[in-house]
CSV table of C-alpha atoms in Angstrom, one decimal:
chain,number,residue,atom,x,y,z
R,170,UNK,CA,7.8,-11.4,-9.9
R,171,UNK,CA,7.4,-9.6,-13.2
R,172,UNK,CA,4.9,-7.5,-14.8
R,173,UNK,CA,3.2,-9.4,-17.0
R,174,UNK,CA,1.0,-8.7,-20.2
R,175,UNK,CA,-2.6,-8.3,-18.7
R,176,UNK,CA,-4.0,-9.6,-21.7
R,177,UNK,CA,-1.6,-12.9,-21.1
R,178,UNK,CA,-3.1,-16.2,-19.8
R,179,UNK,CA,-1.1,-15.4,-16.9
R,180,UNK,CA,-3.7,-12.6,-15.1
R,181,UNK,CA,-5.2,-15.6,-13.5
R,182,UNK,CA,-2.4,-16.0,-11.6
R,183,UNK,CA,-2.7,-12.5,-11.2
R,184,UNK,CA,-5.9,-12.5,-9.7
R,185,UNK,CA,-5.1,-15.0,-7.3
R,186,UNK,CA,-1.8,-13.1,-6.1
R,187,UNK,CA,-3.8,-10.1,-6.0
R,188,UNK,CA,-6.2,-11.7,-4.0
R,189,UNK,CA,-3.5,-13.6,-1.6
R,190,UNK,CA,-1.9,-10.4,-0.8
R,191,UNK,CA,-5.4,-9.0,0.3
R,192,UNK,CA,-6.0,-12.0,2.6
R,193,UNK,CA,-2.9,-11.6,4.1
R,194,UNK,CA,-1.7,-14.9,3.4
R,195,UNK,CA,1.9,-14.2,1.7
R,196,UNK,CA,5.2,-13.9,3.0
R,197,UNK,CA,7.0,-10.4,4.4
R,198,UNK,CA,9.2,-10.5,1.1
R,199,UNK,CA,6.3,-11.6,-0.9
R,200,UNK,CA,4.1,-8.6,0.2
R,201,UNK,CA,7.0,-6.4,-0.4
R,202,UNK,CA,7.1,-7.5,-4.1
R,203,UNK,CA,3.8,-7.0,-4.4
R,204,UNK,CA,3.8,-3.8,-3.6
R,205,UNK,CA,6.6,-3.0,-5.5
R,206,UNK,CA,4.6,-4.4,-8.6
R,207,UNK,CA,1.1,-2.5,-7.0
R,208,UNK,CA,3.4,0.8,-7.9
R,209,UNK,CA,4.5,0.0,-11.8
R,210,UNK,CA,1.7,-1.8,-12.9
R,211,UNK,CA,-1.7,-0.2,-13.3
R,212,UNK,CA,-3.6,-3.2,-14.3
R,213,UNK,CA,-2.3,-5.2,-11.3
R,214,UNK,CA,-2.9,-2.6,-8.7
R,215,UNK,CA,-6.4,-2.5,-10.3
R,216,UNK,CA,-6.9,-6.0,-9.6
R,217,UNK,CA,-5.4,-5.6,-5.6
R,218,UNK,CA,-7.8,-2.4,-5.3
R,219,UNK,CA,-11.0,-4.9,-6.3
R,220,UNK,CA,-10.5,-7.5,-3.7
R,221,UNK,CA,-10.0,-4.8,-1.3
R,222,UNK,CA,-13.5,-3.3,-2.3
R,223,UNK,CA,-15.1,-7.0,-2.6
R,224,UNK,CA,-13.4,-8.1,0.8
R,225,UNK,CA,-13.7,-5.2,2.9
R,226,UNK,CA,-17.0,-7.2,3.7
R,227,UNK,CA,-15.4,-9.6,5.7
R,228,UNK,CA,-14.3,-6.3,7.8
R,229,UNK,CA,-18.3,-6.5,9.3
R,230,UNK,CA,-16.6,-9.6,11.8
R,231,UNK,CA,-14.5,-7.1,13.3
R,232,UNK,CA,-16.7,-6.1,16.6
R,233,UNK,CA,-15.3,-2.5,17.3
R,234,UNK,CA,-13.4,-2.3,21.0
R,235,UNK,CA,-12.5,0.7,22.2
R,236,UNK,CA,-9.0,0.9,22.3
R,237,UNK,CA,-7.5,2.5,26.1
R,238,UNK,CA,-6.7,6.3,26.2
R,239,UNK,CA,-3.3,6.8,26.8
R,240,UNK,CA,-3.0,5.1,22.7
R,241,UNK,CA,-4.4,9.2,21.8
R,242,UNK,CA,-2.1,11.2,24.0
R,243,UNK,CA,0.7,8.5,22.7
R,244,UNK,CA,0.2,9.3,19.1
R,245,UNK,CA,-0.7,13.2,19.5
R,246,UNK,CA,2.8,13.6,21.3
R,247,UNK,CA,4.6,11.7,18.5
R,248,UNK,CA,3.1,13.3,15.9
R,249,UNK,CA,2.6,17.0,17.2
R,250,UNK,CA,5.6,17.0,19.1
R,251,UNK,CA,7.7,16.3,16.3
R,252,UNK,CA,6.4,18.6,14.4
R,253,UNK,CA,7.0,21.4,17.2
R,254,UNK,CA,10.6,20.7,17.4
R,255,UNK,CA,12.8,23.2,16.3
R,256,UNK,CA,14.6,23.4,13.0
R,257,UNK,CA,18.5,22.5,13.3
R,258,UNK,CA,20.9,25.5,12.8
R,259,UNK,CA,21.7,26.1,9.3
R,260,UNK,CA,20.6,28.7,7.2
R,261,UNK,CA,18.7,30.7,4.6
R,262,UNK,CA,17.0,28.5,2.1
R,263,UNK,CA,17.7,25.4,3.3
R,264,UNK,CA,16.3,25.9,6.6
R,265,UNK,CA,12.7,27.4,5.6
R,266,UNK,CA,10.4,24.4,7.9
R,267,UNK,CA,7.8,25.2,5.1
R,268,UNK,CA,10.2,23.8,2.6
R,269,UNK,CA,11.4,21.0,4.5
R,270,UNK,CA,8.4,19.8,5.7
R,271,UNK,CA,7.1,19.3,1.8
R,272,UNK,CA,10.6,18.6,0.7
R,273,UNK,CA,11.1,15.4,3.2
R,274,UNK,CA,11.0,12.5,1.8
R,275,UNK,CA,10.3,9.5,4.2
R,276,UNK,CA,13.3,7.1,5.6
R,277,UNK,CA,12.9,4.4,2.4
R,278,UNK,CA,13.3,1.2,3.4
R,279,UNK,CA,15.0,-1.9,0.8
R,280,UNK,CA,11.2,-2.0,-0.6
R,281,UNK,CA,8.0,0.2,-0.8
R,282,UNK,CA,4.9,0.2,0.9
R,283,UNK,CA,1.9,2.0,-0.7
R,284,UNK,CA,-1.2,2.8,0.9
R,285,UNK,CA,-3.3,4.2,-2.1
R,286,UNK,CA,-4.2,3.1,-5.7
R,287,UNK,CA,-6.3,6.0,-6.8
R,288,UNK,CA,-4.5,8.2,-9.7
R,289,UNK,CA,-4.0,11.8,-9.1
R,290,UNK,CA,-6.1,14.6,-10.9
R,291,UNK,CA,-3.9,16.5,-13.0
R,292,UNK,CA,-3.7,19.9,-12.1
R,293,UNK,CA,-1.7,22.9,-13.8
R,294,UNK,CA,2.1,23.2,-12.6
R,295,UNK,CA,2.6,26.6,-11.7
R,296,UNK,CA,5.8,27.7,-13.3
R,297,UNK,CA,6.7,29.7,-10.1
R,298,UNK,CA,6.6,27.0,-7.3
R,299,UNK,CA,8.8,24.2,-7.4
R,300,UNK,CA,6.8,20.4,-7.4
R,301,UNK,CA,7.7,18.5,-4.9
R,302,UNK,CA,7.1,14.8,-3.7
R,303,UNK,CA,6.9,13.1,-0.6
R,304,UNK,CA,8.0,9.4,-1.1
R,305,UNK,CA,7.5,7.0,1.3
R,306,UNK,CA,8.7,3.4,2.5
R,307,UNK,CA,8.5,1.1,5.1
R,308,UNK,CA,10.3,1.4,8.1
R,309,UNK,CA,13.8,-0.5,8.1
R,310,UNK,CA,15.9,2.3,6.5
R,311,UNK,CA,18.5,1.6,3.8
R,312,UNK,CA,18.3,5.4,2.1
R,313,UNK,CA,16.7,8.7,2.5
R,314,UNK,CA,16.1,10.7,0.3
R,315,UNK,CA,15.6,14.8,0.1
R,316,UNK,CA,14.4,16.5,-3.8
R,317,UNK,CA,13.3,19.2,-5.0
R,318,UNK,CA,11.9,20.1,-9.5
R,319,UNK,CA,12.0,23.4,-10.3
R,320,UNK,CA,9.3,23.6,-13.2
R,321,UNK,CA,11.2,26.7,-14.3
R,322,UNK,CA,14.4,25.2,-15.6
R,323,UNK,CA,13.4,21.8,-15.1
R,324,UNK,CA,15.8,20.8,-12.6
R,325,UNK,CA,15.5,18.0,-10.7
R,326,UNK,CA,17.3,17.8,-7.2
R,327,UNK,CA,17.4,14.6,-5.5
R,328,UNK,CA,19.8,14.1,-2.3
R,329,UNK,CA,20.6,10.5,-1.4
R,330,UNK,CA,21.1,10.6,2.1
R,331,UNK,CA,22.3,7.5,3.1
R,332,UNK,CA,22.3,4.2,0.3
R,333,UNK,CA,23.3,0.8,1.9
R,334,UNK,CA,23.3,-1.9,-0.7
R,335,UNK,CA,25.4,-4.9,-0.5
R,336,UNK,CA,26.9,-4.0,-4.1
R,337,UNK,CA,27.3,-1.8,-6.9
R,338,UNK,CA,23.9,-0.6,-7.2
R,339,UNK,CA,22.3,2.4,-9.0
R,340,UNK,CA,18.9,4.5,-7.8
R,341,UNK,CA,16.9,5.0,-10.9
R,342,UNK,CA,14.0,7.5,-11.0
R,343,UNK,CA,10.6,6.9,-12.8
R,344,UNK,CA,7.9,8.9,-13.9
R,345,UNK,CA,4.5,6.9,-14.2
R,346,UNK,CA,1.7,8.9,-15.6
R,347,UNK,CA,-1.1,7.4,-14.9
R,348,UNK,CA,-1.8,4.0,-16.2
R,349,UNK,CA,0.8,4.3,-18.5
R,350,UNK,CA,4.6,2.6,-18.2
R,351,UNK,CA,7.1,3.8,-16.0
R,352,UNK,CA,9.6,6.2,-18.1
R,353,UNK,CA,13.0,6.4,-17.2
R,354,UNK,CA,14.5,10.3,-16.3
R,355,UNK,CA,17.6,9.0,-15.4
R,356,UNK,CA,19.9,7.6,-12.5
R,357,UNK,CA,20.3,9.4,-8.7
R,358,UNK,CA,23.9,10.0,-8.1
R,359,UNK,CA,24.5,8.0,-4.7
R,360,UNK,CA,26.7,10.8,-3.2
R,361,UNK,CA,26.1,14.1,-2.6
R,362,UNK,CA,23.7,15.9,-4.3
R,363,UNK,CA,22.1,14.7,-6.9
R,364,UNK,CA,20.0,16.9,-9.9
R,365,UNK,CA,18.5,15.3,-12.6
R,366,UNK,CA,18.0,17.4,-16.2
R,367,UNK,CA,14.8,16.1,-17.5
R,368,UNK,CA,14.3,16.3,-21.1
R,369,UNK,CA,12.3,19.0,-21.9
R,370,UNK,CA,10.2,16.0,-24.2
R,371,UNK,CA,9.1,14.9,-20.7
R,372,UNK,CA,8.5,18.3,-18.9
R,373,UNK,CA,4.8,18.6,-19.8
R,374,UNK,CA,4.5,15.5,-18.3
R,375,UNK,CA,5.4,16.9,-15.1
R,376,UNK,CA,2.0,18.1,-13.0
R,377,UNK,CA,1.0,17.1,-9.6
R,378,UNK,CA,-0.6,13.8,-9.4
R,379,UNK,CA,2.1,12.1,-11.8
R,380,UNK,CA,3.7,9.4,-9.5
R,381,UNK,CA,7.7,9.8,-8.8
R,382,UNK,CA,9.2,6.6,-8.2
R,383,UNK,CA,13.0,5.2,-7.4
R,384,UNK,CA,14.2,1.3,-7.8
R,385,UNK,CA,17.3,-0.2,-7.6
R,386,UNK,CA,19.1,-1.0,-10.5
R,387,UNK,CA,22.3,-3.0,-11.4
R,388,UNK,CA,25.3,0.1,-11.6
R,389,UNK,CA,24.8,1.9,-14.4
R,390,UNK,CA,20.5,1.5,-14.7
R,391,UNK,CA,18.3,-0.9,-15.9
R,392,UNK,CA,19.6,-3.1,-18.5
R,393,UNK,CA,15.8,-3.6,-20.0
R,394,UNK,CA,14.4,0.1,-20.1
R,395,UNK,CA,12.0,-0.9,-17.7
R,396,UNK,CA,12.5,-1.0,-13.6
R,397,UNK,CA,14.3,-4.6,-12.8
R,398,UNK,CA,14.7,-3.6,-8.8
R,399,UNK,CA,13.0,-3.5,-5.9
R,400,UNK,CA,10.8,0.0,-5.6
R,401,UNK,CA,12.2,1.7,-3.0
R,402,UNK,CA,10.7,4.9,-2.9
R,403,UNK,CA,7.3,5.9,-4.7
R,404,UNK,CA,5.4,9.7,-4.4
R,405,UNK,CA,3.0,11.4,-5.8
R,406,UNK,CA,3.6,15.1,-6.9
R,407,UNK,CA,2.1,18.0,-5.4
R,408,UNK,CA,2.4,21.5,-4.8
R,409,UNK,CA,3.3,22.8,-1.6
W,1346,UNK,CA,-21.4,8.7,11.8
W,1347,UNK,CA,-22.0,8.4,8.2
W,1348,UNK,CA,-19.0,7.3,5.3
W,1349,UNK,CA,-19.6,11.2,4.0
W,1350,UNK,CA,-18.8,12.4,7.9
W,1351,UNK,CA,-16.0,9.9,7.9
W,1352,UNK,CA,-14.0,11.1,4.4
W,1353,UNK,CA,-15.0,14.8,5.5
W,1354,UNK,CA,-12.9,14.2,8.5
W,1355,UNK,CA,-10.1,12.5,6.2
W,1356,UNK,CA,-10.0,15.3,4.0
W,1357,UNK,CA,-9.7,17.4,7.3
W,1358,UNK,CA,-6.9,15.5,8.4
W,1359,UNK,CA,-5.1,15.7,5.1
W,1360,UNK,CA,-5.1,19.6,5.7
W,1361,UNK,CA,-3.0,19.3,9.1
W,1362,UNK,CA,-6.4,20.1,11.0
W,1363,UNK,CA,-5.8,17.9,14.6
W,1364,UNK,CA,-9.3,18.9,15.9
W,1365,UNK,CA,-10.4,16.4,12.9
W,1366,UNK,CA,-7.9,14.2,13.5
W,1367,UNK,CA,-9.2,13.8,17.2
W,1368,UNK,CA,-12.4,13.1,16.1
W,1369,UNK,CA,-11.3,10.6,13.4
W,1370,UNK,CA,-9.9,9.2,15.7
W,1371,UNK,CA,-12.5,8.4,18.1
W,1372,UNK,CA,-14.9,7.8,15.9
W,1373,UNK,CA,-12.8,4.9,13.7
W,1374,UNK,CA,-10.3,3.6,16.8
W,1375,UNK,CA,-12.2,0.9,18.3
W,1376,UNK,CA,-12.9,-0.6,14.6
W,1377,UNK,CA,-9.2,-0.8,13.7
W,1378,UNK,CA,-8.3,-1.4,17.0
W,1379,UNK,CA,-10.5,-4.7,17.2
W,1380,UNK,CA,-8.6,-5.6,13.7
W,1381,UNK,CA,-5.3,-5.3,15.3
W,1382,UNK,CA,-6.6,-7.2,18.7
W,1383,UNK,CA,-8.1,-9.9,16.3
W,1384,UNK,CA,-5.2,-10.4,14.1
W,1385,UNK,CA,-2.1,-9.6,16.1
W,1386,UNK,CA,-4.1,-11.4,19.6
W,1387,UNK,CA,-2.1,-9.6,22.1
W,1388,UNK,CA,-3.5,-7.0,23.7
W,1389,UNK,CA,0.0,-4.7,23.7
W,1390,UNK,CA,1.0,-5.2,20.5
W,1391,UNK,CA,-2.7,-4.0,19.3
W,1392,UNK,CA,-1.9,-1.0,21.3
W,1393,UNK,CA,1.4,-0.2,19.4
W,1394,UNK,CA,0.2,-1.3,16.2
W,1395,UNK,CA,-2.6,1.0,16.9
W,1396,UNK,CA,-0.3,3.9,17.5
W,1397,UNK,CA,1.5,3.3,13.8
W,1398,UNK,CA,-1.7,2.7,12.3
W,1399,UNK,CA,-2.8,6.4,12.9
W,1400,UNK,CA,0.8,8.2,13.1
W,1401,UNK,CA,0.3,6.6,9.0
W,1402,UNK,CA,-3.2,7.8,8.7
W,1403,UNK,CA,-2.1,11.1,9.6
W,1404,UNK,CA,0.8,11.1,7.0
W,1405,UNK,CA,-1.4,9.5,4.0
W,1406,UNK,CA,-4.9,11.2,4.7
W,1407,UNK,CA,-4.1,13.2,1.6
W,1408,UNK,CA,-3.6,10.1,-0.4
W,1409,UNK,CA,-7.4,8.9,0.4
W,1410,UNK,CA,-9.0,9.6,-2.7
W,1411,UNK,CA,-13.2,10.3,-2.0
W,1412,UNK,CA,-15.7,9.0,-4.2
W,1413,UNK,CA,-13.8,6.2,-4.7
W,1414,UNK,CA,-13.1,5.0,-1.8
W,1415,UNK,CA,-15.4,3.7,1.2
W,1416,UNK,CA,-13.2,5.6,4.0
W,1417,UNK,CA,-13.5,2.8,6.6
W,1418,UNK,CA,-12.2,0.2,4.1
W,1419,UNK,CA,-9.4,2.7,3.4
W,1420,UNK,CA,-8.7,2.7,6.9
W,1421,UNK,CA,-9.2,-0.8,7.4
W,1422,UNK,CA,-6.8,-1.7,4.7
W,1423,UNK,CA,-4.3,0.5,6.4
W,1424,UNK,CA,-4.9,-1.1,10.1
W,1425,UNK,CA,-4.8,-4.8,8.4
W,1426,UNK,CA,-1.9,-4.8,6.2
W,1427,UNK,CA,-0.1,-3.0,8.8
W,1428,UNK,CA,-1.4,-5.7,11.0
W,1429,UNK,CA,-0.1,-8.7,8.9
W,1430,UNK,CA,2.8,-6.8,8.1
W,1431,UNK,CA,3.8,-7.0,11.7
W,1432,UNK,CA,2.7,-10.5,12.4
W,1433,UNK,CA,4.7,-12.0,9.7
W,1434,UNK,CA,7.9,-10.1,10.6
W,1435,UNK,CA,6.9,-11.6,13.7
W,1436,UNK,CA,6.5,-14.8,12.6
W,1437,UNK,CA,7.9,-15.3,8.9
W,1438,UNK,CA,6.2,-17.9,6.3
W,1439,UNK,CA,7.4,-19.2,3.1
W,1440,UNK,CA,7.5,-17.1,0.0
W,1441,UNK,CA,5.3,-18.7,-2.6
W,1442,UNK,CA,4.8,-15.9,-5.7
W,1443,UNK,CA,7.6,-17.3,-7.6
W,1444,UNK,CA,6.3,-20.8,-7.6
W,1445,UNK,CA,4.4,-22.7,-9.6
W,1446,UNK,CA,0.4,-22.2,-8.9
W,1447,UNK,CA,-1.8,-25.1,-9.5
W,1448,UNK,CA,-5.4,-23.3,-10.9
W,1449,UNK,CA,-6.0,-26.0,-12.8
W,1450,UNK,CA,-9.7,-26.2,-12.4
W,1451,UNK,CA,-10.9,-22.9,-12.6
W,1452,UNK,CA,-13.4,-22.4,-15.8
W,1453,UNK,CA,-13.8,-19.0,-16.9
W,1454,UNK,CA,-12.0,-16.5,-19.8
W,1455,UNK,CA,-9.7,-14.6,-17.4
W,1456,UNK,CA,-9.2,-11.9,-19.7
W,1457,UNK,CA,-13.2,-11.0,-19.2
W,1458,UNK,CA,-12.9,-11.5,-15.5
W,1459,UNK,CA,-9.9,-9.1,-15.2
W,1460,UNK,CA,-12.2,-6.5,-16.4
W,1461,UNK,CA,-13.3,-4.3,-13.0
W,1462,UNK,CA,-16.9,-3.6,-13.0
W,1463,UNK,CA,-18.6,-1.5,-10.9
W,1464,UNK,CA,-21.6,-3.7,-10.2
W,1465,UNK,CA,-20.8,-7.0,-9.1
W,1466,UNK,CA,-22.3,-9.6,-6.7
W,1467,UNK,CA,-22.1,-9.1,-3.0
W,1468,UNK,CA,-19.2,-11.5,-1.8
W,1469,UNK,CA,-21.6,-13.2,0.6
W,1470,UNK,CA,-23.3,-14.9,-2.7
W,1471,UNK,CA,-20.1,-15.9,-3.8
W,1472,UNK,CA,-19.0,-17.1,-0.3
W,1473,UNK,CA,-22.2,-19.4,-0.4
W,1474,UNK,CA,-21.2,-20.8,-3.8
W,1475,UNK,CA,-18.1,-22.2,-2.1
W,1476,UNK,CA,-17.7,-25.2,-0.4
W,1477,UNK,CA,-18.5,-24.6,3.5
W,1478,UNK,CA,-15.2,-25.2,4.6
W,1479,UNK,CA,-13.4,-23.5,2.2
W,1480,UNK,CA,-15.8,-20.2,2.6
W,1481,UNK,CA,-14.4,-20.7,5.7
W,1482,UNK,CA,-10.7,-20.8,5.1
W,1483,UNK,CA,-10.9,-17.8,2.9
W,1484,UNK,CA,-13.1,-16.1,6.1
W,1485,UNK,CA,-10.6,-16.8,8.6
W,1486,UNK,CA,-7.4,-16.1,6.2
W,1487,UNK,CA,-8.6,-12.3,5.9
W,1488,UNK,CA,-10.3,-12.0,9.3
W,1489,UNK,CA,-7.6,-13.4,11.2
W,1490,UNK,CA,-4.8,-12.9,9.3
W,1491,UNK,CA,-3.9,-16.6,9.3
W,1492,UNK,CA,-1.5,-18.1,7.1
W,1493,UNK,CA,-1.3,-21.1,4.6
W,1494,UNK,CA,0.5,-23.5,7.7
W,1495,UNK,CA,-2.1,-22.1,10.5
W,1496,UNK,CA,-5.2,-22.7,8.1
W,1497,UNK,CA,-3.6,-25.8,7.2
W,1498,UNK,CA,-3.6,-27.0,10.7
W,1499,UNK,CA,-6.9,-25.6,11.7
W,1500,UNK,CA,-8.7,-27.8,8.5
W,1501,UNK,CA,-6.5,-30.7,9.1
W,1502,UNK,CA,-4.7,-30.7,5.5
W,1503,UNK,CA,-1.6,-30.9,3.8
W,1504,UNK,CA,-0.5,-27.2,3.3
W,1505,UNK,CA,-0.3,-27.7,-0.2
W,1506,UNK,CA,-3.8,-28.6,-0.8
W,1507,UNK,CA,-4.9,-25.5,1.4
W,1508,UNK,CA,-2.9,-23.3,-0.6
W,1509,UNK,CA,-4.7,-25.2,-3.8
W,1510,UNK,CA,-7.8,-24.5,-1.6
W,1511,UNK,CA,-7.8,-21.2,-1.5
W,1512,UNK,CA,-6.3,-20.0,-4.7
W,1513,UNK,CA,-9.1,-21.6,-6.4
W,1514,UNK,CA,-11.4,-20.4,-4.3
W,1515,UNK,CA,-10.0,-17.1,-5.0
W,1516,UNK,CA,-10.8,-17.6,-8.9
W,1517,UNK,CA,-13.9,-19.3,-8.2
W,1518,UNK,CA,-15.1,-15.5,-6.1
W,1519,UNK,CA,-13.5,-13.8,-8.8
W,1520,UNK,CA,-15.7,-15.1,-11.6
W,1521,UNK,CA,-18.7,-15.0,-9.1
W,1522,UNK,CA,-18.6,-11.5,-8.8
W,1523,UNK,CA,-17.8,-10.4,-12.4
W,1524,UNK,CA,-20.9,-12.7,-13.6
């Protein structure tokens, strides 16, 4: 699927895949696509977000049942016991649990899955604390992914964990700003650590709220200037 | 429990506070977990979907954007699509987005209909400007979570005129509501 000139003849088609994808109706890989599309298209995700507000109607047939307790305790020891658990040994820097807990970026899975369409509110980057981004996926892991930007020097560290892709593939990063297209700051080495020099042209760009978001790429980066992959990580930035 | 009490407890939740959390919970649970009953119709996998469902809402309650957003339709659209995410991993369907879409019929500009209003009709208007039986298709595709084959055989027609069905019904509510 492509992202296609609202203004073309084909938004109806638009609509209706919009609206499919809010039924339910598609396939896994179409929903994934979707999605994908929900993250680099503003006008499309515009379209998704109104049949969720025109549909969410239909949510009045749901007649509530209360759901047994142990679901509660389940959830509270998965979530808060995690969080309890001790920091691995390592040290200094790297093992602040501050740090890593805003630093993390969720297991990404061969595709994205977004859960919210509203754009950020622009706030001041303060030139002392890094920006970070949490970006999240769906569950099947193929990468994850750790980064850090230092407003200061405008350093961008991104550690690929793991990357399984059948081929030759590069992880390119995008910065969408708002409605506006994705821009290109570069390729993710897949080893190692990877840090990313953005161009000091683009460092105003960089507040919280702007979205961060990765696709995979023939090796090398997109051919066409504009992201040709599957999304498989996507993040909003914030300050810790 | 009002939507205000609701996206205060959201907002609560975004700042790590797990008293609020607790009390989102059991204040929303038995709505989303009647979605997941409904859709996934197995009273187990509810239960784990259930458990995902909030382990998310905990992760992206700072995502949830008030004033916006209703907060129970955010949290229904978390519970659903995590619900149909599961049911057709479960049980996969054909991918369709790359093929041809027959919308043949549908009348309006699209260009003005793209445009999102604020004010629009209440989707029950619309619903009633369908034909009853596809009202009905569109119904039970969201409510249920049933796909293009399972509606097919539930209104006794070829799968390629339900999927006709419903795309045009999706235009026709589209230009409904925009009117």
């Amino acid at each position: 699927m492509t992202t296609q000139n609202p203004e073309s003849g084909d938004s109806r088609r638009d609509q209706v895949i919009a609206g499919e994808y809010v039924l339910g109706v598609l396939s896994a890989d179409d929903r994934r696509k979707v999605e994908a599309r929900i993250v680099l298209d503003g006008a499309f995700a515009a379209m998704v977000n109104h049949w969720q507000s025109n549909l969410t109607t239909f949510d009045d047939a749901y007649e509530p049942i209360a759901p047994p307790p142990q679901v509660l305790v389940a959830v509270e020891r998965r979530l808060f016991a995690e969080q309890a658990r001790p920091v691995a040994a390592a040290g200094g820097f790297w093992n602040s649990l501050a740090l890593w807990r805003v630093l993390t970026l969720a297991s990404v899975a061969g595709l994205v899955t977004v859960a919210t369409f509203s754009s950020g509110i622009l706030t001041p980057v303060s030139q002392t604390k890094p920006l970070v981004a949490e970006l999240t996926g769906d569950a099947s892991t193929t990468i994850n992914l750790l980064a850090q930007y230092d407003a200061a020097n405008g350093a961008l560290k991104i550690t690929p964990v793991a990357a399984k892709q059948a081929e030759a593939k590069s992880l390119e990063l995008w910065l969408i700003e708002g409605d506006n297209p994705a821009k290109s700051l570069g390729i993710l080495p897949q080893t190692g650590e990877g840090e990313i020099i953005i161009p000091p042209e683009l460092r105003s760009k960089f507040g919280a709220g702007v979205t961060l978001a990765v696709s995979v790429e023939p090796f090398g980066g997109s051919p066409t200037g504009t992201a040709t992959g599957p999304v498989v990580a996507v993040g909003k930035t914030r300050l810790p | 429990m009002t939507t205000d009490d609701i996206a205060t407890l959201i907002g609560r939740v975004s700042l790590r506070d797990r008293a609020a959390f607790s009390a989102l919970y059991r204040q929303t649970s038995p709505k989303l977990f009647a979605i997941c009953v409904r859709i996934l119709r197995d009273r187990t996998e509810a239960e784990e979907a259930l458990q995902e469902i909030y382990i998310k809402i905990w992760q992206r309650a700072d995502r949830f954007a008030s004033g916006d957003t209703n907060p129970m339709s955010w949290l229904s659209a978390i519970a659903r699509n995590h619900a149909i995410d599961h049911l057709r991993a479960r049980k996969p369907v054909a991918n369709t987005i790359d093929e041809a879409y027959d919308l043949a019929d549908s009348a309006p500009d699209p260009e003005k209909t793209a445009i999102n209003t604020a004010e629009g009709r209440r989707i029950d208007k619309c619903m009633n400007e369908l034909e009853a039986d596809r009202a009905d298709a569109v119904r039970k595709a969201y409510v249920e979570g049933l796909s293009y084959q399972e509606l097919a055989e539930l209104f006794g027609t070829p799968l390629n005129t339900m999927r006709t069905w419903l795309r045009r019904s999706l235009l026709k509510l589209r230009e409904c509501m925009e009117r």
